[in-house]
PDB file of C-alpha atoms in Angstrom:
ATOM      1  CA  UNK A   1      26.849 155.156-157.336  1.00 62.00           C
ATOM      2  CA  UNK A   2      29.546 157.219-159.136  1.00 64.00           C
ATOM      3  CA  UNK A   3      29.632 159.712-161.707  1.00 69.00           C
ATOM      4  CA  UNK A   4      26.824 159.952-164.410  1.00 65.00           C
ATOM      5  CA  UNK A   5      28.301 159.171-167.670  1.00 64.00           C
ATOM      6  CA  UNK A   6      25.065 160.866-169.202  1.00 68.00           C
ATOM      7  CA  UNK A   7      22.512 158.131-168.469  1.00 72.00           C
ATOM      8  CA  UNK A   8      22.327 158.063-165.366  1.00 80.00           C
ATOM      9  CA  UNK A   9      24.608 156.797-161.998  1.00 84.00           C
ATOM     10  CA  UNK A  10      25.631 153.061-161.940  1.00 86.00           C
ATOM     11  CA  UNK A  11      23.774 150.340-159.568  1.00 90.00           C
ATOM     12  CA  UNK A  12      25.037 148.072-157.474  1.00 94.00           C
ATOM     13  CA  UNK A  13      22.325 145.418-157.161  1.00 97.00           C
ATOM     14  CA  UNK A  14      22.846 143.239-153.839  1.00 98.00           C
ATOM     15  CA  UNK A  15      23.196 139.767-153.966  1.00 99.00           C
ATOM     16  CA  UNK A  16      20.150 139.019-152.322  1.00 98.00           C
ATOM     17  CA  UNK A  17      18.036 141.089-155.083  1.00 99.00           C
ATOM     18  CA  UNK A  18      20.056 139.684-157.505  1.00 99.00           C
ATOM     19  CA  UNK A  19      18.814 136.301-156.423  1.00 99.00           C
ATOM     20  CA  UNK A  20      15.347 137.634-156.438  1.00 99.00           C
ATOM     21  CA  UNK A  21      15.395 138.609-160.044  1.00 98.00           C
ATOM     22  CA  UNK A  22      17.038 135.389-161.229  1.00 98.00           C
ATOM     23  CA  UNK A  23      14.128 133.511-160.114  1.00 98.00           C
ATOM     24  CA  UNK A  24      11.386 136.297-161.618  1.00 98.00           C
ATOM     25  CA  UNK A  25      13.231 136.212-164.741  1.00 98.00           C
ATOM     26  CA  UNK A  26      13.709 132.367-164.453  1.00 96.00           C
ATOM     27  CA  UNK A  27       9.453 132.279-163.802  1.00 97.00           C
ATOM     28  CA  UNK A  28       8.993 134.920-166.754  1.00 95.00           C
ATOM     29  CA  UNK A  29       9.393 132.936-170.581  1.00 94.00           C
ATOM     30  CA  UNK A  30      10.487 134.381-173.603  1.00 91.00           C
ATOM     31  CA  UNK A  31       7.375 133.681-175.078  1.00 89.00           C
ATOM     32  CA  UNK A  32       5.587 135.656-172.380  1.00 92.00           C
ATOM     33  CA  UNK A  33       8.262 138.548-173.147  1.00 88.00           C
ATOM     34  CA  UNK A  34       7.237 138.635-176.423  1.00 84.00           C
ATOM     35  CA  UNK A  35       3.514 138.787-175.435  1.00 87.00           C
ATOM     36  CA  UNK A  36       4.141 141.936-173.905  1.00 87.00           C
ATOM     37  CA  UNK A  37       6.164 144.110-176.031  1.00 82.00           C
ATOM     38  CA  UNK A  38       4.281 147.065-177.410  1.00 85.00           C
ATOM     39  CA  UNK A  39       6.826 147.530-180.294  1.00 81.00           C
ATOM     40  CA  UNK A  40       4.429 150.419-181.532  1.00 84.00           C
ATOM     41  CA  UNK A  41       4.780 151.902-177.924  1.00 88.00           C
ATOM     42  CA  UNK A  42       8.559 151.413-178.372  1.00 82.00           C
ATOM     43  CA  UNK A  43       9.034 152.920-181.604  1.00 83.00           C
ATOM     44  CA  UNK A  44       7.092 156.046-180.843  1.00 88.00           C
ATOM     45  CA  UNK A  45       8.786 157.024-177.647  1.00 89.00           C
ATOM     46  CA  UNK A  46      12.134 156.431-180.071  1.00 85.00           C
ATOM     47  CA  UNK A  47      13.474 153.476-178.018  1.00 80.00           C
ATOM     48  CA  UNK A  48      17.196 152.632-179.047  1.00 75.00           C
ATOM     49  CA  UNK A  49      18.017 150.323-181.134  1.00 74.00           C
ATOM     50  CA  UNK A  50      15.112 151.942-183.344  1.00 72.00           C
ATOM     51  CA  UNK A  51      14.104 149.072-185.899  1.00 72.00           C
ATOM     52  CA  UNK A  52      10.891 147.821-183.674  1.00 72.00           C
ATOM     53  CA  UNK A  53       8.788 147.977-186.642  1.00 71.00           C
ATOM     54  CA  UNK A  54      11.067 145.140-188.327  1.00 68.00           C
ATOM     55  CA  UNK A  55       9.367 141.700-188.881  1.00 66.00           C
ATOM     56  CA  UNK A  56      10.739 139.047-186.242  1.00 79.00           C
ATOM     57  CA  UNK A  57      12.672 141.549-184.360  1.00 75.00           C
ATOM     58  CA  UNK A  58      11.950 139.915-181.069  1.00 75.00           C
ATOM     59  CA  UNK A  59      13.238 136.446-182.058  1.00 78.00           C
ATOM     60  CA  UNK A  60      15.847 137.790-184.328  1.00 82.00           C
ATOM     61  CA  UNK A  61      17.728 140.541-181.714  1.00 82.00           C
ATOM     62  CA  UNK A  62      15.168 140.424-178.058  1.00 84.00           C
ATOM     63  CA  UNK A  63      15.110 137.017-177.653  1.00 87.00           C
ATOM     64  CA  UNK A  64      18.541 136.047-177.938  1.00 92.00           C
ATOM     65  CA  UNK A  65      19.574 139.071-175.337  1.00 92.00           C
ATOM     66  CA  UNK A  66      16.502 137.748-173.370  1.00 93.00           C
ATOM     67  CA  UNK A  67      18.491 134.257-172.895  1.00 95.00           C
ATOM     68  CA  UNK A  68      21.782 135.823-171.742  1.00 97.00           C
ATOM     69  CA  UNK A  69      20.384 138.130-169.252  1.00 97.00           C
ATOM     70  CA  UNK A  70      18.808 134.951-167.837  1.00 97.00           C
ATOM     71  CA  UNK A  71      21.659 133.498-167.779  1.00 98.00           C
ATOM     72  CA  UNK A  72      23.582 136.368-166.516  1.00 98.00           C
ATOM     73  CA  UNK A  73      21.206 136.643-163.710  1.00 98.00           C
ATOM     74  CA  UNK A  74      21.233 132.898-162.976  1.00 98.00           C
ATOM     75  CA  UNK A  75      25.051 132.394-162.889  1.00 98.00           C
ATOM     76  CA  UNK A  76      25.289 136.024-160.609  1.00 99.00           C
ATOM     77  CA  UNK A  77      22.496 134.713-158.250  1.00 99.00           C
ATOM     78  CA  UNK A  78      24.338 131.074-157.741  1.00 98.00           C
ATOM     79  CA  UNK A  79      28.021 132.593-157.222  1.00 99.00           C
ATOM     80  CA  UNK A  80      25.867 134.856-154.176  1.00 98.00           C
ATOM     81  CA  UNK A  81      27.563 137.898-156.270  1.00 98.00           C
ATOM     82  CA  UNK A  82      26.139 141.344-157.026  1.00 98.00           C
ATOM     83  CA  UNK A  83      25.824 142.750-160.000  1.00 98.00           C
ATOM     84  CA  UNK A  84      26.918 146.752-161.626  1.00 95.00           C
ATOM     85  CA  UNK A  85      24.631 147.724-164.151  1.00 93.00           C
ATOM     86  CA  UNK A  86      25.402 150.799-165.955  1.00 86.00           C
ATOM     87  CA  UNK A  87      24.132 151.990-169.188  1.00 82.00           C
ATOM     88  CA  UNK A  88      26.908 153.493-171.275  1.00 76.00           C
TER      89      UNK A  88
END
């Protein structure tokens, strides 16, 4: 959808999906997030922000984000609305 602004087009994510991804995020906890992460992984393919070799960086900058996406998501999903994601 639209111009690429150099990472790629934006999305338009339909309500319906949107509703489905509240719920699998909902279902998915941040401890289980955490579990996950393969910060060495992340660090050697060079993924932005960069610091993933930083003590507590999940609950210090991950987490948080983790929780407001959720949210995001969960607010989106109830209001029926879509969502544009675009990485800038």
């Amino acid at each position: 959808m639209g111009t690429d602004l150099g990472h790629g087009p934006a999305h338009l994510i339909d309500p319906r999906t949107v509703k489905k991804i509240s719920a699998a995020l909902d279902a998915l906890p941040a401890s289980e997030v955490a579990a996950r992460v393969d910060f060495e992984a992340m660090r050697g393919a060079d993924i932005y922000p960069g610091f993933w070799d930083e003590q507590d960086v999940f609950h210090t900058w991950l987490r948080p984000r983790y929780k407001d996406l959720r949210k995001f998501y969960r607010r989106a999903a109830r209001a029926s609305s879509a969502v544009l994601v675009a990485i800038l």
